[in-house]
Amino acid sequence: MGFAHLDGRTRQTKGVLQQRALVRRPSARLAEGLLTHLERQPVDVPWAVEQWNDYRQVLHDHGWETIEVPAADECPDGVFIEDTMVVYGDMAVISRPGAVERRLELPGAEVAVRALGYRLARITEPGTLDGGDVLKHGNTVWVGVGGRTNAAGVEQLADLLRPLGAEVVPVPVEKVLHLKSAVTALPDGAVLFHPGTIDDPSVFPSVLEVPEPEGAHVVLLNGNRLLIAASAPRTAELLSQRGYDVSSVDISEFEKLEGCVTCLSVRLRGV
Ligand SMILES: NC(=O)NCCC[C@H](N)C(=O)O
């Protein structure tokens, strides 16, 4: 017996829940990726590809099917597929990245999610929105605003998701690239954060402070299983002590480009 999380509600389904994740292979031009808050460092692209394969393997080990979005080799940041869309229930909202150069990444992402049967909507001018600015838990959708995502983008997303039962909450973000560079949520809704990344953590009903910035990023695999970056060993230990089954993956080459574990996939939890 599976459960489908559509329209923000959980419905029992006859089938086994399909866990599918969109991923996109790193471009050979990865080292040219955009930087906002970090100094540029040399990037070992072949090692990045190995890390990307390891990331996919952890998803596979936990029952996820990864679906490769058509390559975008001319897009250095194409591997950060999370930014191209926001999926809620049976709707995929195609983003309008705040960085103009990343808009070339959208066509392949749109083809892939349409082929999976999702209804499509899109953010349009003057709105901008990156998927990395959108954190969902239950029917609450927190959206980072002030960096790559502007107020018009938040408003458009709210207009699209409210009819599906979502409550959209804007969160000012300026110290880090995206909202999910600062916070992600545990299965129980507790929001992980490291001091100094967001001004006002009280916007979240429940928070858990973590000992390192990278510890704020987790991917929910299923049940109590989490994926975290190898650069957050103290947080991995903290979460293990709280009863979570934590898998670590080294994504050092992506972190050099302000990427994190959530950026490398779009997780689709549907039937
Ligand atoms: N969701 C994310 O946090 N994506 C990371 C994007 C990093 C990329 N170098 C950028 O600046 O757009």
PDB file of C-alpha atoms and ligand atoms in Angstrom:
ATOM      1  CA  MET A   1       0.000   0.000   0.000  1.00  0.00           C
ATOM      2  CA  GLY A   2       1.481   3.336  -0.941  1.00  0.00           C
ATOM      3  CA  PHE A   3       0.650   6.936  -0.195  1.00  0.00           C
ATOM      4  CA  ALA A   4       0.558   9.789  -2.679  1.00  0.00           C
ATOM      5  CA  HIS A   5       1.282  13.316  -1.537  1.00  0.00           C
ATOM      6  CA  LEU A   6      -0.720  15.281  -4.064  1.00  0.00           C
ATOM      7  CA  ASP A   7      -2.225  18.739  -3.589  1.00  0.00           C
ATOM      8  CA  GLY A   8      -0.599  18.874  -0.165  1.00  0.00           C
ATOM      9  CA  ARG A   9      -2.748  15.980   1.093  1.00  0.00           C
ATOM     10  CA  THR A  10      -1.823  12.328   1.607  1.00  0.00           C
ATOM     11  CA  ARG A  11      -3.981   9.801  -0.179  1.00  0.00           C
ATOM     12  CA  GLN A  12      -3.782   6.017   0.047  1.00  0.00           C
ATOM     13  CA  THR A  13      -3.070   4.458  -3.311  1.00  0.00           C
ATOM     14  CA  LYS A  14      -3.151   0.904  -4.537  1.00  0.00           C
ATOM     15  CA  GLY A  15       0.261   1.164  -6.093  1.00  0.00           C
ATOM     16  CA  VAL A  16       3.662   1.394  -4.484  1.00  0.00           C
ATOM     17  CA  LEU A  17       4.676   5.025  -4.059  1.00  0.00           C
ATOM     18  CA  GLN A  18       6.915   6.039  -6.924  1.00  0.00           C
ATOM     19  CA  GLN A  19       9.958   7.973  -5.817  1.00  0.00           C
ATOM     20  CA  ARG A  20      11.491   9.602  -8.836  1.00  0.00           C
ATOM     21  CA  ALA A  21      14.176  12.280  -8.968  1.00  0.00           C
ATOM     22  CA  LEU A  22      15.168  14.422 -11.923  1.00  0.00           C
ATOM     23  CA  VAL A  23      18.921  14.850 -12.232  1.00  0.00           C
ATOM     24  CA  ARG A  24      21.173  16.428 -14.864  1.00  0.00           C
ATOM     25  CA  ARG A  25      24.739  15.377 -15.597  1.00  0.00           C
ATOM     26  CA  PRO A  26      27.401  18.022 -14.772  1.00  0.00           C
ATOM     27  CA  SER A  27      28.573  20.094 -17.734  1.00  0.00           C
ATOM     28  CA  ALA A  28      32.268  20.011 -18.661  1.00  0.00           C
ATOM     29  CA  ARG A  29      32.028  23.784 -18.044  1.00  0.00           C
ATOM     30  CA  LEU A  30      31.037  23.260 -14.381  1.00  0.00           C
ATOM     31  CA  ALA A  31      34.045  25.287 -13.139  1.00  0.00           C
ATOM     32  CA  GLU A  32      32.564  28.377 -14.857  1.00  0.00           C
ATOM     33  CA  GLY A  33      29.444  28.227 -12.666  1.00  0.00           C
ATOM     34  CA  LEU A  34      28.107  31.423 -11.138  1.00  0.00           C
ATOM     35  CA  LEU A  35      29.418  32.552  -7.735  1.00  0.00           C
ATOM     36  CA  THR A  36      27.812  35.120  -5.453  1.00  0.00           C
ATOM     37  CA  HIS A  37      29.161  34.634  -1.912  1.00  0.00           C
ATOM     38  CA  LEU A  38      32.266  32.487  -2.480  1.00  0.00           C
ATOM     39  CA  GLU A  39      35.689  33.065  -4.007  1.00  0.00           C
ATOM     40  CA  ARG A  40      36.301  30.959  -7.116  1.00  0.00           C
ATOM     41  CA  GLN A  41      38.397  27.821  -6.559  1.00  0.00           C
ATOM     42  CA  PRO A  42      39.702  25.212  -8.994  1.00  0.00           C
ATOM     43  CA  VAL A  43      37.052  22.531  -9.671  1.00  0.00           C
ATOM     44  CA  ASP A  44      37.986  18.931 -10.528  1.00  0.00           C
ATOM     45  CA  VAL A  45      35.267  18.178 -13.085  1.00  0.00           C
ATOM     46  CA  PRO A  46      35.955  14.425 -13.481  1.00  0.00           C
ATOM     47  CA  TRP A  47      35.781  14.121  -9.695  1.00  0.00           C
ATOM     48  CA  ALA A  48      32.562  16.124  -9.715  1.00  0.00           C
ATOM     49  CA  VAL A  49      31.066  13.573 -12.126  1.00  0.00           C
ATOM     50  CA  GLU A  50      32.099  10.766  -9.757  1.00  0.00           C
ATOM     51  CA  GLN A  51      30.499  12.647  -6.847  1.00  0.00           C
ATOM     52  CA  TRP A  52      27.333  13.122  -8.898  1.00  0.00           C
ATOM     53  CA  ASN A  53      27.210   9.378  -9.592  1.00  0.00           C
ATOM     54  CA  ASP A  54      27.698   8.655  -5.877  1.00  0.00           C
ATOM     55  CA  TYR A  55      24.831  11.045  -5.088  1.00  0.00           C
ATOM     56  CA  ARG A  56      22.565   9.216  -7.523  1.00  0.00           C
ATOM     57  CA  GLN A  57      23.634   5.872  -6.052  1.00  0.00           C
ATOM     58  CA  VAL A  58      22.484   6.925  -2.567  1.00  0.00           C
ATOM     59  CA  LEU A  59      19.106   7.830  -4.063  1.00  0.00           C
ATOM     60  CA  HIS A  60      18.954   4.451  -5.846  1.00  0.00           C
ATOM     61  CA  ASP A  61      19.924   2.636  -2.634  1.00  0.00           C
ATOM     62  CA  HIS A  62      16.889   4.204  -0.965  1.00  0.00           C
ATOM     63  CA  GLY A  63      14.333   3.281  -3.590  1.00  0.00           C
ATOM     64  CA  TRP A  64      14.545   6.347  -5.805  1.00  0.00           C
ATOM     65  CA  GLU A  65      14.580   6.143  -9.595  1.00  0.00           C
ATOM     66  CA  THR A  66      16.714   8.916 -11.085  1.00  0.00           C
ATOM     67  CA  ILE A  67      15.638  10.296 -14.444  1.00  0.00           C
ATOM     68  CA  GLU A  68      18.256  12.187 -16.430  1.00  0.00           C
ATOM     69  CA  VAL A  69      17.104  15.498 -17.819  1.00  0.00           C
ATOM     70  CA  PRO A  70      18.584  16.193 -21.269  1.00  0.00           C
ATOM     71  CA  ALA A  71      22.155  17.452 -20.878  1.00  0.00           C
ATOM     72  CA  ALA A  72      22.788  21.188 -21.066  1.00  0.00           C
ATOM     73  CA  ASP A  73      26.516  21.121 -21.710  1.00  0.00           C
ATOM     74  CA  GLU A  74      26.582  24.804 -22.581  1.00  0.00           C
ATOM     75  CA  CYS A  75      25.219  25.578 -19.082  1.00  0.00           C
ATOM     76  CA  PRO A  76      27.896  25.445 -16.358  1.00  0.00           C
ATOM     77  CA  ASP A  77      25.207  25.349 -13.606  1.00  0.00           C
ATOM     78  CA  GLY A  78      22.891  22.881 -15.357  1.00  0.00           C
ATOM     79  CA  VAL A  79      23.617  20.181 -12.770  1.00  0.00           C
ATOM     80  CA  PHE A  80      21.750  22.293 -10.150  1.00  0.00           C
ATOM     81  CA  ILE A  81      18.471  21.074 -11.559  1.00  0.00           C
ATOM     82  CA  GLU A  82      16.475  21.998  -8.450  1.00  0.00           C
ATOM     83  CA  ASP A  83      16.479  25.629  -9.551  1.00  0.00           C
ATOM     84  CA  THR A  84      14.522  25.003 -12.757  1.00  0.00           C
ATOM     85  CA  MET A  85      11.158  24.206 -11.181  1.00  0.00           C
ATOM     86  CA  VAL A  86       8.918  23.869  -8.147  1.00  0.00           C
ATOM     87  CA  VAL A  87       6.761  20.747  -7.988  1.00  0.00           C
ATOM     88  CA  TYR A  88       3.639  20.774  -5.821  1.00  0.00           C
ATOM     89  CA  GLY A  89       1.082  17.984  -6.063  1.00  0.00           C
ATOM     90  CA  ASP A  90       0.588  17.248  -9.750  1.00  0.00           C
ATOM     91  CA  MET A  91       1.818  20.680 -10.883  1.00  0.00           C
ATOM     92  CA  ALA A  92       5.327  21.642 -11.974  1.00  0.00           C
ATOM     93  CA  VAL A  93       5.956  25.380 -11.961  1.00  0.00           C
ATOM     94  CA  ILE A  94       8.809  26.102 -14.356  1.00  0.00           C
ATOM     95  CA  SER A  95      11.006  28.758 -12.775  1.00  0.00           C
ATOM     96  CA  ARG A  96      12.392  31.982 -14.200  1.00  0.00           C
ATOM     97  CA  PRO A  97      15.920  32.038 -12.768  1.00  0.00           C
ATOM     98  CA  GLY A  98      17.113  35.302 -11.302  1.00  0.00           C
ATOM     99  CA  ALA A  99      20.402  34.835 -13.170  1.00  0.00           C
ATOM    100  CA  VAL A 100      19.608  35.396 -16.858  1.00  0.00           C
ATOM    101  CA  GLU A 101      22.346  33.013 -18.009  1.00  0.00           C
ATOM    102  CA  ARG A 102      20.636  30.106 -16.214  1.00  0.00           C
ATOM    103  CA  ARG A 103      17.409  30.417 -18.205  1.00  0.00           C
ATOM    104  CA  LEU A 104      19.019  28.318 -20.945  1.00  0.00           C
ATOM    105  CA  GLU A 105      18.668  25.370 -18.520  1.00  0.00           C
ATOM    106  CA  LEU A 106      14.870  25.387 -18.605  1.00  0.00           C
ATOM    107  CA  PRO A 107      13.856  23.709 -21.900  1.00  0.00           C
ATOM    108  CA  GLY A 108      15.327  20.283 -21.101  1.00  0.00           C
ATOM    109  CA  ALA A 109      13.905  20.356 -17.575  1.00  0.00           C
ATOM    110  CA  GLU A 110      10.458  21.230 -18.898  1.00  0.00           C
ATOM    111  CA  VAL A 111      10.534  18.398 -21.453  1.00  0.00           C
ATOM    112  CA  ALA A 112      11.437  15.884 -18.737  1.00  0.00           C
ATOM    113  CA  VAL A 113       8.788  16.874 -16.185  1.00  0.00           C
ATOM    114  CA  ARG A 114       6.078  17.203 -18.840  1.00  0.00           C
ATOM    115  CA  ALA A 115       6.894  13.679 -20.036  1.00  0.00           C
ATOM    116  CA  LEU A 116       6.163  12.453 -16.474  1.00  0.00           C
ATOM    117  CA  GLY A 117       2.614  13.767 -16.743  1.00  0.00           C
ATOM    118  CA  TYR A 118       2.788  16.868 -14.528  1.00  0.00           C
ATOM    119  CA  ARG A 119       0.601  19.858 -15.274  1.00  0.00           C
ATOM    120  CA  LEU A 120       2.857  22.790 -16.188  1.00  0.00           C
ATOM    121  CA  ALA A 121       2.766  26.422 -15.149  1.00  0.00           C
ATOM    122  CA  ARG A 122       5.536  28.976 -15.281  1.00  0.00           C
ATOM    123  CA  ILE A 123       6.881  32.104 -13.637  1.00  0.00           C
ATOM    124  CA  THR A 124       6.788  34.994 -16.116  1.00  0.00           C
ATOM    125  CA  GLU A 125       8.318  38.473 -16.414  1.00  0.00           C
ATOM    126  CA  PRO A 126       8.707  40.542 -14.212  1.00  0.00           C
ATOM    127  CA  GLY A 127       8.782  37.653 -11.736  1.00  0.00           C
ATOM    128  CA  THR A 128      12.005  35.769 -11.091  1.00  0.00           C
ATOM    129  CA  LEU A 129      12.278  32.601  -9.004  1.00  0.00           C
ATOM    130  CA  ASP A 130      14.850  29.848  -8.425  1.00  0.00           C
ATOM    131  CA  GLY A 131      13.655  26.476  -7.119  1.00  0.00           C
ATOM    132  CA  GLY A 132      16.413  26.645  -4.502  1.00  0.00           C
ATOM    133  CA  ASP A 133      14.450  29.426  -2.826  1.00  0.00           C
ATOM    134  CA  VAL A 134      11.430  27.175  -2.185  1.00  0.00           C
ATOM    135  CA  LEU A 135      11.166  24.980   0.920  1.00  0.00           C
ATOM    136  CA  LYS A 136       8.022  22.853   1.289  1.00  0.00           C
ATOM    137  CA  HIS A 137       6.680  21.013   4.328  1.00  0.00           C
ATOM    138  CA  GLY A 138       3.149  19.674   4.284  1.00  0.00           C
ATOM    139  CA  ASN A 139       1.075  22.459   2.761  1.00  0.00           C
ATOM    140  CA  THR A 140       3.420  25.237   3.868  1.00  0.00           C
ATOM    141  CA  VAL A 141       5.715  26.700   1.211  1.00  0.00           C
ATOM    142  CA  TRP A 142       8.426  29.088   2.427  1.00  0.00           C
ATOM    143  CA  VAL A 143       9.975  31.170  -0.386  1.00  0.00           C
ATOM    144  CA  GLY A 144      13.249  33.075  -0.069  1.00  0.00           C
ATOM    145  CA  VAL A 145      13.018  36.575  -1.497  1.00  0.00           C
ATOM    146  CA  GLY A 146      15.646  39.256  -2.113  1.00  0.00           C
ATOM    147  CA  GLY A 147      18.273  37.288  -4.046  1.00  0.00           C
ATOM    148  CA  ARG A 148      17.488  35.291  -7.170  1.00  0.00           C
ATOM    149  CA  THR A 149      13.737  35.369  -6.374  1.00  0.00           C
ATOM    150  CA  ASN A 150      11.845  38.664  -6.378  1.00  0.00           C
ATOM    151  CA  ALA A 151       8.516  39.664  -4.831  1.00  0.00           C
ATOM    152  CA  ALA A 152       6.695  39.272  -8.153  1.00  0.00           C
ATOM    153  CA  GLY A 153       8.002  35.702  -8.425  1.00  0.00           C
ATOM    154  CA  VAL A 154       6.754  34.900  -4.916  1.00  0.00           C
ATOM    155  CA  GLU A 155       3.356  36.403  -5.718  1.00  0.00           C
ATOM    156  CA  GLN A 156       3.020  34.390  -8.924  1.00  0.00           C
ATOM    157  CA  LEU A 157       3.952  31.165  -7.133  1.00  0.00           C
ATOM    158  CA  ALA A 158       1.424  31.917  -4.397  1.00  0.00           C
ATOM    159  CA  ASP A 159      -1.309  32.510  -6.987  1.00  0.00           C
ATOM    160  CA  LEU A 160      -0.493  29.139  -8.558  1.00  0.00           C
ATOM    161  CA  LEU A 161      -0.213  27.065  -5.358  1.00  0.00           C
ATOM    162  CA  ARG A 162      -2.900  28.558  -3.098  1.00  0.00           C
ATOM    163  CA  PRO A 163      -5.694  26.859  -5.124  1.00  0.00           C
ATOM    164  CA  LEU A 164      -3.883  23.570  -4.368  1.00  0.00           C
ATOM    165  CA  GLY A 165      -4.139  24.276  -0.659  1.00  0.00           C
ATOM    166  CA  ALA A 166      -0.668  25.709  -0.083  1.00  0.00           C
ATOM    167  CA  GLU A 167       0.157  28.489   2.350  1.00  0.00           C
ATOM    168  CA  VAL A 168       3.015  30.519   0.799  1.00  0.00           C
ATOM    169  CA  VAL A 169       5.264  32.396   3.262  1.00  0.00           C
ATOM    170  CA  PRO A 170       7.964  34.814   2.005  1.00  0.00           C
ATOM    171  CA  VAL A 171      11.301  34.748   3.899  1.00  0.00           C
ATOM    172  CA  PRO A 172      13.901  37.509   3.345  1.00  0.00           C
ATOM    173  CA  VAL A 173      17.248  36.019   2.228  1.00  0.00           C
ATOM    174  CA  GLU A 174      20.397  38.022   1.622  1.00  0.00           C
ATOM    175  CA  LYS A 175      23.328  36.387   3.392  1.00  0.00           C
ATOM    176  CA  VAL A 176      23.303  33.214   1.290  1.00  0.00           C
ATOM    177  CA  LEU A 177      22.421  32.348  -2.292  1.00  0.00           C
ATOM    178  CA  HIS A 178      19.026  30.661  -1.768  1.00  0.00           C
ATOM    179  CA  LEU A 179      16.621  29.940   1.084  1.00  0.00           C
ATOM    180  CA  LYS A 180      17.673  26.302   0.940  1.00  0.00           C
ATOM    181  CA  SER A 181      21.315  27.352   1.177  1.00  0.00           C
ATOM    182  CA  ALA A 182      20.275  28.368   4.719  1.00  0.00           C
ATOM    183  CA  VAL A 183      17.465  25.995   5.803  1.00  0.00           C
ATOM    184  CA  THR A 184      15.781  22.698   4.990  1.00  0.00           C
ATOM    185  CA  ALA A 185      13.211  20.693   6.982  1.00  0.00           C
ATOM    186  CA  LEU A 186      13.299  17.349   8.738  1.00  0.00           C
ATOM    187  CA  PRO A 187      10.407  14.883   8.235  1.00  0.00           C
ATOM    188  CA  ASP A 188       8.662  16.299  11.339  1.00  0.00           C
ATOM    189  CA  GLY A 189       8.896  19.848   9.985  1.00  0.00           C
ATOM    190  CA  ALA A 190      11.703  21.027  12.252  1.00  0.00           C
ATOM    191  CA  VAL A 191      13.761  23.475  10.180  1.00  0.00           C
ATOM    192  CA  LEU A 192      17.531  23.046  10.358  1.00  0.00           C
ATOM    193  CA  PHE A 193      19.528  26.251  10.459  1.00  0.00           C
ATOM    194  CA  HIS A 194      22.990  27.512  11.341  1.00  0.00           C
ATOM    195  CA  PRO A 195      23.204  30.948  13.025  1.00  0.00           C
ATOM    196  CA  GLY A 196      24.019  33.875  10.755  1.00  0.00           C
ATOM    197  CA  THR A 197      22.460  32.546   7.554  1.00  0.00           C
ATOM    198  CA  ILE A 198      18.912  33.889   7.939  1.00  0.00           C
ATOM    199  CA  ASP A 199      17.905  36.985   9.914  1.00  0.00           C
ATOM    200  CA  ASP A 200      14.738  35.693  11.518  1.00  0.00           C
ATOM    201  CA  PRO A 201      14.419  31.925  12.142  1.00  0.00           C
ATOM    202  CA  SER A 202      11.235  32.633  14.129  1.00  0.00           C
ATOM    203  CA  VAL A 203       9.301  32.561  10.817  1.00  0.00           C
ATOM    204  CA  PHE A 204       9.537  28.770  11.182  1.00  0.00           C
ATOM    205  CA  PRO A 205       7.280  27.125  13.796  1.00  0.00           C
ATOM    206  CA  SER A 206       9.964  24.640  14.811  1.00  0.00           C
ATOM    207  CA  VAL A 207      13.743  24.967  14.368  1.00  0.00           C
ATOM    208  CA  LEU A 208      16.842  22.945  15.196  1.00  0.00           C
ATOM    209  CA  GLU A 209      20.209  24.715  15.271  1.00  0.00           C
ATOM    210  CA  VAL A 210      23.020  22.764  13.596  1.00  0.00           C
ATOM    211  CA  PRO A 211      26.771  23.117  14.288  1.00  0.00           C
ATOM    212  CA  GLU A 212      27.919  23.802  10.695  1.00  0.00           C
ATOM    213  CA  PRO A 213      26.399  25.713   7.754  1.00  0.00           C
ATOM    214  CA  GLU A 214      26.333  22.647   5.473  1.00  0.00           C
ATOM    215  CA  GLY A 215      24.410  20.815   8.195  1.00  0.00           C
ATOM    216  CA  ALA A 216      21.320  22.833   7.325  1.00  0.00           C
ATOM    217  CA  HIS A 217      20.899  20.947   4.042  1.00  0.00           C
ATOM    218  CA  VAL A 218      19.223  17.534   4.084  1.00  0.00           C
ATOM    219  CA  VAL A 219      17.388  15.519   1.448  1.00  0.00           C
ATOM    220  CA  LEU A 220      14.516  13.439   2.855  1.00  0.00           C
ATOM    221  CA  LEU A 221      15.022   9.963   1.390  1.00  0.00           C
ATOM    222  CA  ASN A 222      12.037   8.286   3.062  1.00  0.00           C
ATOM    223  CA  GLY A 223      10.908   7.534   6.605  1.00  0.00           C
ATOM    224  CA  ASN A 224      13.726   8.542   8.953  1.00  0.00           C
ATOM    225  CA  ARG A 225      16.407   8.286   6.266  1.00  0.00           C
ATOM    226  CA  LEU A 226      18.267  11.476   5.361  1.00  0.00           C
ATOM    227  CA  LEU A 227      21.015  12.453   2.915  1.00  0.00           C
ATOM    228  CA  ILE A 228      23.551  15.042   4.068  1.00  0.00           C
ATOM    229  CA  ALA A 229      26.850  16.376   2.726  1.00  0.00           C
ATOM    230  CA  ALA A 230      30.085  14.831   3.999  1.00  0.00           C
ATOM    231  CA  SER A 231      31.116  18.392   4.956  1.00  0.00           C
ATOM    232  CA  ALA A 232      28.624  18.257   7.848  1.00  0.00           C
ATOM    233  CA  PRO A 233      29.914  15.403  10.039  1.00  0.00           C
ATOM    234  CA  ARG A 234      28.866  16.996  13.368  1.00  0.00           C
ATOM    235  CA  THR A 235      25.315  17.504  12.123  1.00  0.00           C
ATOM    236  CA  ALA A 236      25.232  13.941  10.771  1.00  0.00           C
ATOM    237  CA  GLU A 237      26.150  12.759  14.290  1.00  0.00           C
ATOM    238  CA  LEU A 238      23.561  15.056  15.893  1.00  0.00           C
ATOM    239  CA  LEU A 239      20.809  13.727  13.608  1.00  0.00           C
ATOM    240  CA  SER A 240      21.901  10.102  14.095  1.00  0.00           C
ATOM    241  CA  GLN A 241      21.634  10.602  17.864  1.00  0.00           C
ATOM    242  CA  ARG A 242      18.077  11.813  17.272  1.00  0.00           C
ATOM    243  CA  GLY A 243      17.242   8.524  15.601  1.00  0.00           C
ATOM    244  CA  TYR A 244      17.690   9.412  11.937  1.00  0.00           C
ATOM    245  CA  ASP A 245      19.451   7.079   9.513  1.00  0.00           C
ATOM    246  CA  VAL A 246      21.919   9.477   7.885  1.00  0.00           C
ATOM    247  CA  SER A 247      23.747   8.844   4.611  1.00  0.00           C
ATOM    248  CA  SER A 248      26.646  11.214   3.826  1.00  0.00           C
ATOM    249  CA  VAL A 249      27.864  12.049   0.351  1.00  0.00           C
ATOM    250  CA  ASP A 250      30.907  14.093  -0.666  1.00  0.00           C
ATOM    251  CA  ILE A 251      29.806  16.962  -2.918  1.00  0.00           C
ATOM    252  CA  SER A 252      32.884  19.145  -2.412  1.00  0.00           C
ATOM    253  CA  GLU A 253      33.189  20.147  -6.073  1.00  0.00           C
ATOM    254  CA  PHE A 254      29.567  21.358  -6.136  1.00  0.00           C
ATOM    255  CA  GLU A 255      29.910  23.176  -2.806  1.00  0.00           C
ATOM    256  CA  LYS A 256      32.714  25.225  -4.421  1.00  0.00           C
ATOM    257  CA  LEU A 257      29.959  26.612  -6.684  1.00  0.00           C
ATOM    258  CA  GLU A 258      27.504  27.251  -3.836  1.00  0.00           C
ATOM    259  CA  GLY A 259      25.660  24.026  -4.465  1.00  0.00           C
ATOM    260  CA  CYS A 260      24.292  21.700  -1.785  1.00  0.00           C
ATOM    261  CA  VAL A 261      22.612  18.289  -1.543  1.00  0.00           C
ATOM    262  CA  THR A 262      19.125  19.573  -2.407  1.00  0.00           C
ATOM    263  CA  CYS A 263      20.282  21.372  -5.561  1.00  0.00           C
ATOM    264  CA  LEU A 264      21.332  18.253  -7.431  1.00  0.00           C
ATOM    265  CA  SER A 265      17.857  16.754  -7.855  1.00  0.00           C
ATOM    266  CA  VAL A 266      14.150  17.482  -8.123  1.00  0.00           C
ATOM    267  CA  ARG A 267      12.405  14.931  -5.917  1.00  0.00           C
ATOM    268  CA  LEU A 268       9.007  13.798  -7.222  1.00  0.00           C
ATOM    269  CA  ARG A 269       6.863  11.954  -4.680  1.00  0.00           C
ATOM    270  CA  GLY A 270       3.812  10.926  -6.584  1.00  0.00           C
ATOM    271  CA  VAL A 271       2.013   7.842  -7.823  1.00  0.00           C
TER     272      VAL A 271
HETATM  273  N1  LIG B   1      19.489  25.324  -5.330  1.00  0.00           N
HETATM  274  C1  LIG B   1      20.759  25.784  -5.234  1.00  0.00           C
HETATM  275  O1  LIG B   1      21.256  26.110  -4.164  1.00  0.00           O
HETATM  276  N2  LIG B   1      21.459  25.866  -6.364  1.00  0.00           N
HETATM  277  C2  LIG B   1      22.854  26.226  -6.390  1.00  0.00           C
HETATM  278  C3  LIG B   1      23.155  27.048  -7.595  1.00  0.00           C
HETATM  279  C4  LIG B   1      24.648  27.408  -7.672  1.00  0.00           C
HETATM  280  C5  LIG B   1      25.009  28.142  -8.965  1.00  0.00           C
HETATM  281  N3  LIG B   1      26.469  28.278  -9.045  1.00  0.00           N
HETATM  282  C6  LIG B   1      24.342  29.511  -9.023  1.00  0.00           C
HETATM  283  O2  LIG B   1      24.938  30.451  -8.505  1.00  0.00           O
HETATM  284  O3  LIG B   1      23.241  29.617  -9.552  1.00  0.00           O
END
